[in-house]
């Protein structure tokens, strides 16, 4: 288990938002925290701490009034910590290499791969051709429907028909280097983790998976560690003191290490 840091950028600001609350038409979201520090500050902090593998997510959609400033912030973070951060948000086969050249270790993709509710293997293959399997992270962020979890796209607001299963992970793992999975129903709410999802992902023994969503206290971090058989990496956002939350950063790292 590893701790994976995050830098979420919306309207040119580092923020923590409530999952699924983004409104692209007016560039608004329900906010838990808006930092006075820019993305470069957090990138430099993570670099000094030796915390690689974190993700920078651009939350504005391409073409929105604030997209260019959000992108500028993201590129500055990649410049500060080259090879240490992954980049997601509006990535496709045409622009993926731009972010790799700017310093991203990987690009993170959801919507370009999941089209019309299904996996678009043509687009997936285009991405692999553009940057290589070893630089691609597939975002399988999901929401619960009855007793199952389904991949969601378009700011976590549209359900696909792709259920998160071990079979899905197995099939997609030949195209990518890692998976990133937000439990979107609890993302940003500090209300507890999706235990059933963590248990499911803990059965996976293939490429790395990073789980995010719902962490509200230290017991949640220990629970992810235990329920996943120590196999999942974890991201903590809104609950972390770096983002105005109650959990001490150093203590979270100790929990991840099992101390």
Coordinates of N, CA and C in Angstrom, one line a residue:
X1 N 0.8 -1.2 0.0 CA 0.0 0.0 0.0 C 0.9 1.2 0.0
X2 N 0.5 2.2 -0.9 CA 1.3 3.5 -0.9 C 0.3 4.6 -0.8
X3 N 0.8 5.7 -0.3 CA 0.0 6.9 -0.3 C 0.2 7.7 -1.6
X4 N -0.9 8.0 -2.3 CA -0.7 8.7 -3.6 C -1.4 10.1 -3.4
X5 N -0.6 11.2 -3.5 CA -1.1 12.5 -3.3 C -1.9 13.0 -4.5
X6 N -2.6 14.1 -4.3 CA -3.5 14.7 -5.4 C -3.4 16.2 -5.5
X7 N -3.6 16.7 -6.7 CA -3.8 18.1 -6.9 C -4.9 18.3 -7.8
X8 N -6.1 18.6 -7.3 CA -7.3 18.8 -8.1 C -7.4 20.3 -8.4
X9 N -7.6 20.7 -9.7 CA -7.6 22.1 -10.1 C -8.9 22.4 -10.8
X10 N -9.5 23.5 -10.3 CA -10.8 23.9 -10.9 C -10.8 25.4 -10.9
X11 N -11.1 26.0 -12.1 CA -11.1 27.4 -12.3 C -9.8 28.1 -11.9
X12 N -8.7 27.3 -12.2 CA -7.4 27.8 -11.9 C -6.9 27.8 -10.4
X13 N -7.7 27.1 -9.6 CA -7.4 27.0 -8.2 C -7.3 25.6 -7.7
X14 N -6.4 25.3 -6.8 CA -6.4 24.0 -6.2 C -7.6 23.8 -5.2
X15 N -8.4 22.8 -5.5 CA -9.6 22.7 -4.7 C -9.8 21.2 -4.3
X16 N -10.7 21.0 -3.3 CA -11.3 19.8 -3.0 C -12.8 20.0 -3.1
X17 N -13.5 19.2 -4.0 CA -14.9 19.4 -4.2 C -15.7 18.1 -3.8
X18 N -17.0 18.3 -3.8 CA -17.9 17.1 -3.5 C -18.1 16.4 -4.8
X19 N -17.9 15.1 -4.8 CA -17.9 14.3 -6.1 C -19.3 14.5 -6.8
X20 N -19.2 14.6 -8.1 CA -20.4 14.7 -8.9 C -21.1 16.0 -8.9
X21 N -20.5 17.1 -8.3 CA -21.2 18.3 -8.1 C -20.8 19.4 -9.2
X22 N -19.9 19.0 -10.1 CA -19.4 19.9 -11.1 C -20.5 20.2 -12.1
X23 N -20.6 21.5 -12.4 CA -21.6 22.0 -13.4 C -20.7 22.7 -14.5
X24 N -20.6 22.0 -15.6 CA -19.7 22.5 -16.7 C -20.3 23.8 -17.3
X25 N -21.6 23.9 -17.3 CA -22.2 25.1 -18.0 C -21.8 26.4 -17.4
X26 N -21.7 26.4 -16.1 CA -21.4 27.7 -15.4 C -20.1 27.6 -14.6
X27 N -19.3 26.5 -14.8 CA -18.0 26.3 -14.1 C -18.1 26.4 -12.6
X28 N -19.1 25.7 -12.0 CA -19.3 25.7 -10.5 C -19.2 24.3 -10.0
X29 N -19.0 24.3 -8.7 CA -18.9 23.0 -8.0 C -19.2 23.2 -6.5
X30 N -19.6 22.2 -5.8 CA -19.7 22.3 -4.3 C -18.3 22.1 -3.7
X31 N -17.8 23.1 -3.0 CA -16.4 23.1 -2.6 C -16.3 22.8 -1.2
X32 N -15.3 21.9 -0.9 CA -14.9 21.7 0.5 C -13.7 22.5 0.9
X33 N -12.9 22.9 -0.1 CA -11.7 23.6 0.3 C -11.2 24.3 -1.0
X34 N -10.7 25.5 -0.9 CA -10.1 26.3 -1.9 C -8.7 26.8 -1.4
X35 N -7.6 26.3 -1.9 CA -6.3 26.7 -1.4 C -5.9 28.1 -1.9
X36 N -5.2 28.7 -1.0 CA -4.5 30.0 -1.3 C -3.2 29.7 -2.0
X37 N -2.7 28.5 -2.0 CA -1.5 28.1 -2.6 C -1.8 27.5 -4.0
X38 N -0.8 27.7 -4.9 CA -1.1 27.2 -6.3 C -0.6 25.8 -6.5
X39 N -0.9 25.3 -7.6 CA -0.5 23.9 -7.9 C 1.0 23.6 -7.8
X40 N 1.8 24.6 -8.2 CA 3.2 24.4 -8.1 C 3.7 24.2 -6.6
X41 N 3.0 24.9 -5.7 CA 3.4 24.7 -4.3 C 3.2 23.3 -3.8
X42 N 2.1 22.7 -4.2 CA 1.8 21.3 -3.8 C 2.8 20.3 -4.5
X43 N 3.0 20.6 -5.8 CA 4.0 19.8 -6.5 C 5.4 19.8 -5.9
X44 N 5.8 21.0 -5.5 CA 7.1 21.1 -4.9 C 7.1 20.4 -3.5
X45 N 6.0 20.5 -2.8 CA 5.9 19.8 -1.5 C 6.0 18.3 -1.7
X46 N 5.3 17.7 -2.6 CA 5.3 16.3 -2.9 C 6.7 15.8 -3.4
X47 N 7.3 16.7 -4.2 CA 8.6 16.3 -4.7 C 9.6 16.2 -3.5
X48 N 9.6 17.2 -2.6 CA 10.5 17.2 -1.5 C 10.2 16.0 -0.5
X49 N 9.0 15.6 -0.5 CA 8.6 14.5 0.4 C 8.9 13.1 -0.3
X50 N 9.2 13.2 -1.6 CA 9.5 11.9 -2.3 C 8.2 11.1 -2.6
X51 N 7.1 11.8 -2.7 CA 5.8 11.2 -3.0 C 5.4 11.2 -4.4
X52 N 5.8 10.2 -5.2 CA 5.6 10.1 -6.6 C 4.3 9.3 -6.8
X53 N 3.8 9.4 -8.1 CA 2.6 8.6 -8.5 C 1.3 9.3 -8.1
X54 N 1.4 10.6 -7.7 CA 0.1 11.3 -7.4 C -0.5 11.8 -8.7
X55 N -1.7 12.3 -8.6 CA -2.5 12.7 -9.8 C -2.9 14.1 -9.7
X56 N -2.7 14.8 -10.9 CA -3.1 16.2 -11.1 C -4.3 16.1 -12.0
X57 N -5.5 16.5 -11.5 CA -6.7 16.4 -12.3 C -7.2 17.8 -12.6
X58 N -7.4 18.1 -13.9 CA -8.0 19.3 -14.4 C -9.5 19.1 -14.5
X59 N -10.2 19.9 -13.6 CA -11.7 19.6 -13.5 C -12.5 20.5 -14.4
X60 N -11.9 21.5 -15.1 CA -12.7 22.2 -16.1 C -12.7 21.5 -17.4
X61 N -13.8 21.5 -18.1 CA -13.8 20.8 -19.4 C -13.2 21.7 -20.5
X62 N -12.6 21.1 -21.5 CA -12.0 21.8 -22.6 C -12.9 22.8 -23.2
X63 N -12.5 24.0 -23.4 CA -13.3 25.0 -24.0 C -14.0 25.9 -23.0
X64 N -14.0 25.6 -21.7 CA -14.7 26.4 -20.7 C -13.9 27.7 -20.5
X65 N -14.5 28.7 -20.0 CA -13.8 30.0 -19.8 C -12.5 29.9 -18.9
X66 N -12.6 28.9 -18.0 CA -11.5 28.8 -17.0 C -10.5 27.7 -17.3
X67 N -10.7 27.0 -18.5 CA -9.9 25.9 -18.8 C -8.4 26.2 -18.9
X68 N -8.1 27.3 -19.7 CA -6.7 27.6 -19.9 C -5.9 27.9 -18.7
X69 N -6.6 28.6 -17.7 CA -5.9 28.9 -16.5 C -5.7 27.6 -15.7
X70 N -6.7 26.7 -15.7 CA -6.5 25.4 -15.0 C -5.4 24.6 -15.7
X71 N -5.3 24.6 -17.0 CA -4.3 23.9 -17.7 C -2.9 24.5 -17.3
X72 N -2.8 25.8 -17.3 CA -1.5 26.5 -17.0 C -1.0 26.0 -15.6
X73 N -2.0 26.0 -14.6 CA -1.6 25.5 -13.3 C -1.1 24.1 -13.3
X74 N -1.8 23.2 -14.1 CA -1.4 21.8 -14.2 C 0.0 21.7 -14.8
X75 N 0.3 22.4 -15.9 CA 1.6 22.3 -16.5 C 2.7 22.8 -15.6
X76 N 2.4 23.8 -14.8 CA 3.4 24.3 -13.9 C 3.7 23.2 -12.8
X77 N 2.7 22.5 -12.4 CA 3.0 21.4 -11.4 C 3.8 20.3 -12.0
X78 N 3.6 20.0 -13.3 CA 4.3 18.9 -14.0 C 5.8 19.4 -14.1
X79 N 6.0 20.7 -14.4 CA 7.3 21.2 -14.5 C 8.1 21.2 -13.2
X80 N 7.4 21.4 -12.1 CA 8.1 21.4 -10.8 C 8.5 20.0 -10.4
X81 N 7.7 19.0 -10.7 CA 7.9 17.6 -10.3 C 7.9 16.7 -11.5
X82 N 8.8 16.9 -12.5 CA 8.8 16.0 -13.7 C 9.0 14.5 -13.4
X83 N 8.1 13.7 -14.0 CA 8.2 12.3 -13.8 C 7.5 11.8 -12.5
X84 N 7.0 12.8 -11.7 CA 6.5 12.4 -10.4 C 5.0 12.5 -10.3
X85 N 4.3 13.0 -11.3 CA 2.9 13.2 -11.2 C 2.2 12.7 -12.5
X86 N 1.0 12.2 -12.3 CA 0.1 11.8 -13.4 C -0.9 12.9 -13.7
X87 N -1.3 13.0 -15.0 CA -2.2 14.1 -15.4 C -3.5 13.6 -16.0
X88 N -4.6 14.1 -15.5 CA -5.9 13.7 -16.1 C -6.8 14.9 -16.3
X89 N -7.8 14.7 -17.2 CA -8.7 15.8 -17.4 C -8.7 16.1 -18.9
X90 N -9.7 15.6 -19.7 CA -9.8 16.0 -21.1 C -8.7 15.4 -21.9
X91 N -8.0 14.3 -21.5 CA -6.9 13.7 -22.2 C -7.5 12.8 -23.4
X92 N -6.9 12.9 -24.5 CA -7.2 12.1 -25.7 C -5.9 11.8 -26.4
X93 N -6.1 11.1 -27.5 CA -4.8 10.6 -28.3 C -4.1 11.8 -28.9
X94 N -4.8 12.9 -29.2 CA -4.2 14.1 -29.8 C -3.4 14.9 -28.8
X95 N -3.8 15.0 -27.5 CA -3.0 15.8 -26.6 C -2.2 15.1 -25.5
X96 N -2.4 13.7 -25.5 CA -1.7 13.0 -24.4 C -0.2 13.2 -24.4
X97 N 0.4 13.2 -25.5 CA 1.9 13.3 -25.6 C 2.3 14.6 -25.1
X98 N 1.5 15.7 -25.3 CA 1.8 17.0 -24.8 C 2.1 17.0 -23.3
X99 N 1.3 16.3 -22.6 CA 1.4 16.2 -21.1 C 2.6 15.3 -20.7
X100 N 2.9 14.3 -21.5 CA 4.1 13.5 -21.2 C 5.3 14.3 -21.4
X101 N 5.3 15.1 -22.5 CA 6.5 15.9 -22.8 C 6.6 17.0 -21.8
X102 N 5.5 17.4 -21.1 CA 5.5 18.5 -20.1 C 6.0 18.0 -18.8
X103 N 6.1 16.6 -18.6 CA 6.7 16.1 -17.4 C 5.8 15.1 -16.7
X104 N 4.6 14.8 -17.2 CA 3.7 13.8 -16.6 C 4.3 12.4 -16.8
X105 N 4.3 11.6 -15.7 CA 4.8 10.2 -15.8 C 3.8 9.4 -16.6
X106 N 2.5 9.7 -16.4 CA 1.4 9.0 -17.0 C 0.3 10.0 -17.4
X107 N -0.6 9.7 -18.3 CA -1.9 10.4 -18.5 C -3.0 9.5 -18.0
X108 N -4.0 10.1 -17.4 CA -5.2 9.4 -16.9 C -6.4 9.7 -17.7
X109 N -7.1 8.6 -18.1 CA -8.2 8.8 -19.1 C -9.4 8.0 -18.7
X110 N -10.6 8.7 -18.8 CA -11.9 8.0 -18.6 C -12.8 8.2 -19.9
X111 N -13.3 9.4 -20.0 CA -14.3 9.7 -21.0 C -14.0 9.3 -22.4
X112 N -12.7 9.5 -22.8 CA -12.3 9.3 -24.2 C -12.3 7.8 -24.5
X113 N -12.2 6.9 -23.4 CA -12.2 5.5 -23.6 C -13.6 4.9 -23.5
X114 N -14.4 5.5 -22.6 CA -15.8 5.0 -22.4 C -16.8 5.9 -23.1
X115 N -17.2 5.5 -24.3 CA -18.0 6.3 -25.2 C -19.4 5.6 -25.3
X116 N -20.4 6.4 -25.2 CA -21.8 5.8 -25.4 C -22.0 4.6 -24.4
X117 N -21.5 4.7 -23.2 CA -21.7 3.7 -22.2 C -20.9 2.4 -22.3
X118 N -20.0 2.4 -23.3 CA -19.2 1.2 -23.5 C -17.8 1.5 -23.7
X119 N -16.9 0.5 -23.6 CA -15.5 0.7 -23.8 C -15.3 0.9 -25.3
X120 N -14.6 2.0 -25.7 CA -14.3 2.2 -27.1 C -12.9 1.7 -27.3
X121 N -12.7 0.5 -27.8 CA -11.4 -0.1 -28.0 C -10.6 0.6 -29.0
X122 N -11.2 1.2 -30.0 CA -10.5 2.0 -31.0 C -9.8 3.2 -30.4
X123 N -10.5 3.9 -29.5 CA -9.9 5.0 -28.9 C -8.8 4.6 -27.9
X124 N -9.1 3.5 -27.2 CA -8.1 2.9 -26.3 C -6.8 2.5 -27.0
X125 N -6.9 1.9 -28.1 CA -5.7 1.6 -28.9 C -5.0 2.8 -29.4
X126 N -5.7 3.9 -29.7 CA -5.1 5.1 -30.2 C -4.3 5.7 -29.0
X127 N -4.8 5.6 -27.8 CA -4.0 6.1 -26.7 C -2.7 5.3 -26.5
X128 N -2.9 4.0 -26.5 CA -1.7 3.1 -26.4 C -0.6 3.5 -27.4
X129 N -1.1 3.7 -28.6 CA -0.2 4.0 -29.7 C 0.5 5.4 -29.5
X130 N -0.3 6.3 -28.9 CA 0.2 7.7 -28.7 C 1.3 7.8 -27.6
X131 N 1.0 7.1 -26.5 CA 2.0 7.2 -25.3 C 2.6 5.9 -24.8
X132 N 2.0 4.8 -25.2 CA 2.5 3.5 -24.7 C 1.7 3.0 -23.5
X133 N 1.5 1.7 -23.4 CA 0.8 1.1 -22.3 C 1.4 1.6 -20.9
X134 N 2.7 1.7 -20.9 CA 3.5 2.0 -19.7 C 3.2 3.4 -19.2
X135 N 2.6 4.3 -20.0 CA 2.3 5.7 -19.5 C 0.8 6.0 -19.5
X136 N 0.0 4.9 -19.4 CA -1.4 5.1 -19.4 C -2.1 4.6 -18.1
X137 N -2.9 5.5 -17.5 CA -3.7 5.1 -16.4 C -5.1 5.2 -16.8
X138 N -5.9 4.1 -16.6 CA -7.3 4.1 -16.8 C -8.1 4.5 -15.5
X139 N -8.9 5.5 -15.6 CA -9.7 5.9 -14.5 C -11.1 5.2 -14.6
X140 N -11.3 4.3 -13.7 CA -12.5 3.5 -13.6 C -13.4 4.0 -12.4
X141 N -13.3 5.2 -12.2 CA -14.2 5.8 -11.1 C -15.6 5.4 -11.3
X142 N -16.3 5.1 -10.2 CA -17.6 4.4 -10.3 C -18.6 4.8 -9.3
X143 N -19.8 4.5 -9.5 CA -20.9 4.7 -8.6 C -21.7 3.4 -8.4
X144 N -22.4 3.3 -7.3 CA -23.1 2.1 -7.0 C -24.5 2.2 -7.6
X145 N -24.9 1.0 -8.2 CA -26.3 0.8 -8.7 C -26.7 -0.5 -8.1
X146 N -27.7 -0.5 -7.2 CA -28.1 -1.7 -6.5 C -26.9 -2.2 -5.7
X147 N -26.5 -3.4 -6.0 CA -25.3 -4.0 -5.3 C -24.0 -4.0 -6.1
X148 N -24.0 -3.4 -7.2 CA -22.9 -3.4 -8.1 C -22.3 -2.0 -8.3
X149 N -21.1 -1.9 -8.9 CA -20.5 -0.6 -9.2 C -20.2 -0.5 -10.7
X150 N -20.6 0.6 -11.2 CA -20.4 0.8 -12.7 C -19.6 2.1 -12.9
X151 N -18.7 2.0 -13.9 CA -17.9 3.1 -14.3 C -18.8 4.3 -14.7
X152 N -18.4 5.5 -14.2 CA -19.2 6.7 -14.6 C -18.2 7.7 -15.3
X153 N -18.8 8.5 -16.2 CA -18.0 9.4 -17.0 C -18.6 10.8 -16.9
X154 N -18.0 11.8 -17.6 CA -18.6 13.1 -17.7 C -18.8 13.7 -16.3
X155 N -17.7 13.9 -15.6 CA -17.6 14.4 -14.2 C -18.4 13.5 -13.2
X156 N -18.3 12.2 -13.5 CA -19.0 11.2 -12.6 C -20.5 11.3 -12.6
X157 N -21.1 11.8 -13.6 CA -22.5 12.0 -13.7 C -23.3 11.1 -14.6
X158 N -22.5 10.4 -15.5 CA -23.2 9.5 -16.4 C -22.8 8.1 -16.2
X159 N -23.7 7.2 -15.9 CA -23.4 5.8 -15.8 C -23.1 5.2 -17.1
X160 N -22.1 4.3 -17.2 CA -21.9 3.5 -18.3 C -22.5 2.1 -18.0
X161 N -22.4 1.2 -19.0 CA -22.8 -0.1 -18.8 C -21.7 -1.1 -18.4
X162 N -20.6 -0.5 -18.1 CA -19.4 -1.3 -17.7 C -19.3 -1.5 -16.2
X163 N -19.6 -2.7 -15.7 CA -19.5 -3.0 -14.3 C -18.1 -3.2 -13.9
X164 N -17.7 -2.7 -12.7 CA -16.3 -2.9 -12.2 C -16.3 -4.3 -11.6
X165 N -15.6 -5.1 -12.3 CA -15.4 -6.5 -11.9 C -13.9 -6.9 -12.1
X166 N -13.6 -8.0 -11.5 CA -12.2 -8.5 -11.8 C -12.0 -8.8 -13.2
X167 N -13.0 -9.2 -13.9 CA -12.9 -9.5 -15.3 C -12.6 -8.3 -16.1
X168 N -13.3 -7.2 -15.7 CA -13.0 -5.9 -16.4 C -11.6 -5.4 -16.2
X169 N -11.1 -5.5 -15.0 CA -9.7 -5.2 -14.7 C -8.8 -6.0 -15.5
X170 N -9.0 -7.3 -15.5 CA -8.2 -8.2 -16.3 C -8.1 -7.8 -17.7
X171 N -9.3 -7.6 -18.3 CA -9.3 -7.2 -19.8 C -8.6 -5.9 -20.1
X172 N -8.8 -4.9 -19.2 CA -8.2 -3.6 -19.5 C -6.7 -3.5 -19.1
X173 N -6.3 -4.4 -18.2 CA -4.9 -4.3 -17.7 C -3.8 -4.5 -18.8
X174 N -4.2 -5.1 -19.9 CA -3.2 -5.3 -21.0 C -3.0 -4.0 -21.8
X175 N -3.8 -2.9 -21.5 CA -3.7 -1.7 -22.2 C -3.1 -0.6 -21.4
X176 N -2.9 -0.8 -20.1 CA -2.5 0.3 -19.2 C -1.6 -0.1 -18.1
X177 N -1.0 0.8 -17.4 CA 0.0 0.6 -16.4 C -0.6 0.6 -15.0
X178 N -1.7 1.3 -14.8 CA -2.3 1.4 -13.5 C -3.8 1.7 -13.7
X179 N -4.6 1.5 -12.6 CA -6.0 2.0 -12.5 C -6.1 3.0 -11.4
X180 N -6.9 4.0 -11.6 CA -7.3 5.0 -10.6 C -8.9 4.8 -10.5
X181 N -9.3 4.6 -9.2 CA -10.7 4.4 -9.0 C -11.3 5.2 -7.8
X182 N -12.0 6.3 -8.2 CA -12.7 7.0 -7.2 C -14.1 6.4 -6.9
X183 N -14.4 6.3 -5.6 CA -15.8 5.9 -5.3 C -16.6 7.2 -5.3
X184 N -17.2 7.5 -6.4 CA -17.8 8.8 -6.6 C -18.9 9.2 -5.7
X185 N -19.7 8.2 -5.2 CA -20.8 8.5 -4.3 C -20.3 9.1 -3.0
X186 N -19.1 8.8 -2.6 CA -18.6 9.3 -1.3 C -17.4 10.2 -1.5
X187 N -17.0 10.5 -2.7 CA -15.9 11.3 -2.9 C -16.1 12.7 -2.4
X188 N -15.2 13.2 -1.5 CA -15.3 14.6 -1.0 C -16.2 14.7 0.2
X189 N -16.8 13.6 0.7 CA -17.8 13.7 1.7 C -17.3 13.3 3.1
X190 N -16.2 12.7 3.2 CA -15.6 12.3 4.5 C -16.6 11.5 5.3
X191 N -17.3 10.6 4.6 CA -18.4 9.9 5.3 C -18.1 8.4 5.4
X192 N -16.9 8.0 5.2 CA -16.6 6.6 5.2 C -16.4 6.0 3.8
X193 N -15.6 5.0 3.7 CA -15.2 4.4 2.4 C -16.3 3.5 1.9
X194 N -16.2 3.1 0.7 CA -17.1 2.1 0.1 C -16.4 0.7 0.3
X195 N -16.8 0.1 1.4 CA -16.1 -1.1 1.9 C -16.3 -2.2 0.9
X196 N -17.5 -2.4 0.3 CA -17.7 -3.4 -0.7 C -16.8 -3.3 -1.9
X197 N -16.6 -2.0 -2.3 CA -15.7 -1.8 -3.5 C -14.3 -2.1 -3.1
X198 N -13.9 -1.7 -1.9 CA -12.5 -1.9 -1.5 C -12.2 -3.4 -1.4
X199 N -13.2 -4.2 -0.9 CA -13.0 -5.6 -0.8 C -12.9 -6.3 -2.2
X200 N -13.7 -5.8 -3.1 CA -13.6 -6.3 -4.5 C -12.3 -6.0 -5.1
X201 N -11.8 -4.8 -5.0 CA -10.5 -4.4 -5.6 C -9.4 -5.1 -4.9
X202 N -9.6 -5.4 -3.6 CA -8.5 -6.1 -2.9 C -8.3 -7.5 -3.4
X203 N -9.2 -8.1 -4.2 CA -9.0 -9.4 -4.7 C -8.2 -9.4 -6.0
X204 N -8.0 -8.2 -6.5 CA -7.2 -8.0 -7.8 C -5.7 -8.1 -7.4
X205 N -5.0 -9.0 -8.2 CA -3.6 -9.2 -8.0 C -2.7 -8.8 -9.1
X206 N -3.3 -7.9 -10.0 CA -2.5 -7.5 -11.2 C -1.8 -6.1 -11.0
X207 N -2.0 -5.3 -12.0 CA -1.3 -4.0 -12.0 C -1.8 -3.1 -10.8
X208 N -1.1 -2.0 -10.4 CA -1.5 -1.2 -9.3 C -2.9 -0.6 -9.4
X209 N -3.6 -0.4 -8.3 CA -4.9 0.3 -8.3 C -4.8 1.3 -7.1
X210 N -5.2 2.5 -7.4 CA -5.3 3.5 -6.4 C -6.8 3.8 -6.1
X211 N -7.2 3.7 -4.9 CA -8.6 4.0 -4.4 C -8.6 5.4 -3.8
X212 N -9.7 6.1 -4.1 CA -10.0 7.3 -3.5 C -11.5 7.4 -3.2
X213 N -11.8 8.1 -2.1 CA -13.2 8.4 -1.8 C -13.7 8.0 -0.4
X214 N -14.2 9.0 0.3 CA -14.9 8.8 1.6 C -14.0 8.8 2.8
X215 N -12.7 8.8 2.7 CA -11.9 8.7 3.9 C -12.2 9.9 4.8
X216 N -12.6 9.7 6.1 CA -12.9 10.7 7.0 C -12.1 10.7 8.3
X217 N -11.5 9.5 8.6 CA -10.7 9.4 9.8 C -9.6 8.3 9.5
X218 N -8.7 8.2 10.5 CA -7.6 7.3 10.4 C -8.0 5.8 10.3
X219 N -9.1 5.5 10.9 CA -9.7 4.1 10.8 C -10.0 3.8 9.4
X220 N -10.5 4.7 8.6 CA -10.8 4.5 7.2 C -9.5 4.0 6.4
X221 N -8.4 4.7 6.7 CA -7.2 4.3 6.1 C -6.8 2.9 6.5
X222 N -6.8 2.6 7.8 CA -6.5 1.2 8.2 C -7.5 0.2 7.6
X223 N -8.7 0.6 7.4 CA -9.7 -0.3 6.9 C -9.4 -0.7 5.4
X224 N -9.0 0.4 4.6 CA -8.6 0.1 3.3 C -7.4 -0.9 3.2
X225 N -6.5 -0.6 4.1 CA -5.3 -1.5 4.2 C -5.7 -3.0 4.5
X226 N -6.6 -3.1 5.5 CA -7.0 -4.5 5.9 C -7.9 -5.1 4.9
X227 N -9.0 -4.4 4.4 CA -10.0 -5.0 3.5 C -9.4 -5.3 2.2
X228 N -8.3 -4.6 1.8 CA -7.8 -4.9 0.4 C -6.5 -5.8 0.5
X229 N -6.3 -6.3 1.7 CA -5.1 -7.2 1.9 C -3.8 -6.4 1.5
X230 N -3.8 -5.1 1.8 CA -2.7 -4.3 1.7 C -2.3 -4.1 0.2
X231 N -3.2 -4.3 -0.7 CA -2.9 -4.3 -2.1 C -3.2 -2.9 -2.8
X232 N -4.2 -2.2 -2.2 CA -4.6 -0.9 -2.8 C -3.7 0.2 -2.4
X233 N -3.4 1.1 -3.3 CA -2.8 2.4 -2.9 C -4.0 3.3 -2.6
X234 N -3.7 4.4 -1.9 CA -4.8 5.3 -1.4 C -4.5 6.8 -1.6
X235 N -5.6 7.5 -2.0 CA -5.5 8.9 -2.0 C -6.5 9.5 -1.0
X236 N -6.0 10.5 -0.2 CA -6.9 11.2 0.8 C -6.9 12.6 0.4
X237 N -8.1 13.2 0.1 CA -8.2 14.6 -0.3 C -8.8 15.5 0.7
X238 N -10.1 15.7 0.7 CA -10.7 16.6 1.6 C -10.4 16.5 3.1
X239 N -10.2 15.3 3.5 CA -10.0 15.0 4.9 C -8.6 15.4 5.4
X240 N -7.7 15.6 4.5 CA -6.3 15.8 4.8 C -6.0 17.3 5.2
X241 N -5.2 17.5 6.2 CA -4.9 18.8 6.7 C -4.3 19.7 5.7
X242 N -3.6 19.2 4.7 CA -3.1 20.0 3.6 C -4.2 20.7 2.8
X243 N -5.4 20.1 2.9 CA -6.6 20.7 2.2 C -7.7 21.1 3.2
X244 N -7.3 21.5 4.4 CA -8.2 22.0 5.4 C -8.9 21.0 6.2
X245 N -8.6 19.7 6.0 CA -9.3 18.7 6.8 C -8.7 18.3 8.1
X246 N -9.3 17.4 8.8 CA -8.9 17.1 10.2 C -7.7 16.1 10.3
X247 N -7.3 15.4 9.3 CA -6.3 14.4 9.4 C -4.9 14.9 9.1
X248 N -4.1 14.6 10.0 CA -2.7 15.0 9.9 C -1.9 14.2 8.8
X249 N -1.3 14.9 8.0 CA -0.6 14.3 6.8 C 0.4 13.2 7.3
X250 N 1.3 13.6 8.3 CA 2.3 12.6 8.7 C 1.6 11.4 9.3
X251 N 0.5 11.6 10.1 CA -0.2 10.4 10.7 C -0.8 9.5 9.6
X252 N -1.4 10.1 8.6 CA -1.9 9.3 7.5 C -0.8 8.5 6.8
X253 N 0.3 9.0 6.7 CA 1.4 8.2 6.1 C 1.8 7.1 7.0
X254 N 1.8 7.3 8.3 CA 2.0 6.2 9.3 C 1.0 5.1 9.2
X255 N -0.3 5.5 9.0 CA -1.4 4.6 8.9 C -1.1 3.7 7.6
X256 N -0.8 4.4 6.5 CA -0.5 3.6 5.3 C 0.6 2.6 5.5
X257 N 1.6 3.0 6.2 CA 2.7 2.1 6.5 C 2.4 1.0 7.5
X258 N 1.2 1.2 8.2 CA 0.8 0.2 9.2 C 1.4 0.4 10.5
X259 N 1.9 1.7 10.8 CA 2.6 2.0 12.0 C 1.5 2.3 13.1

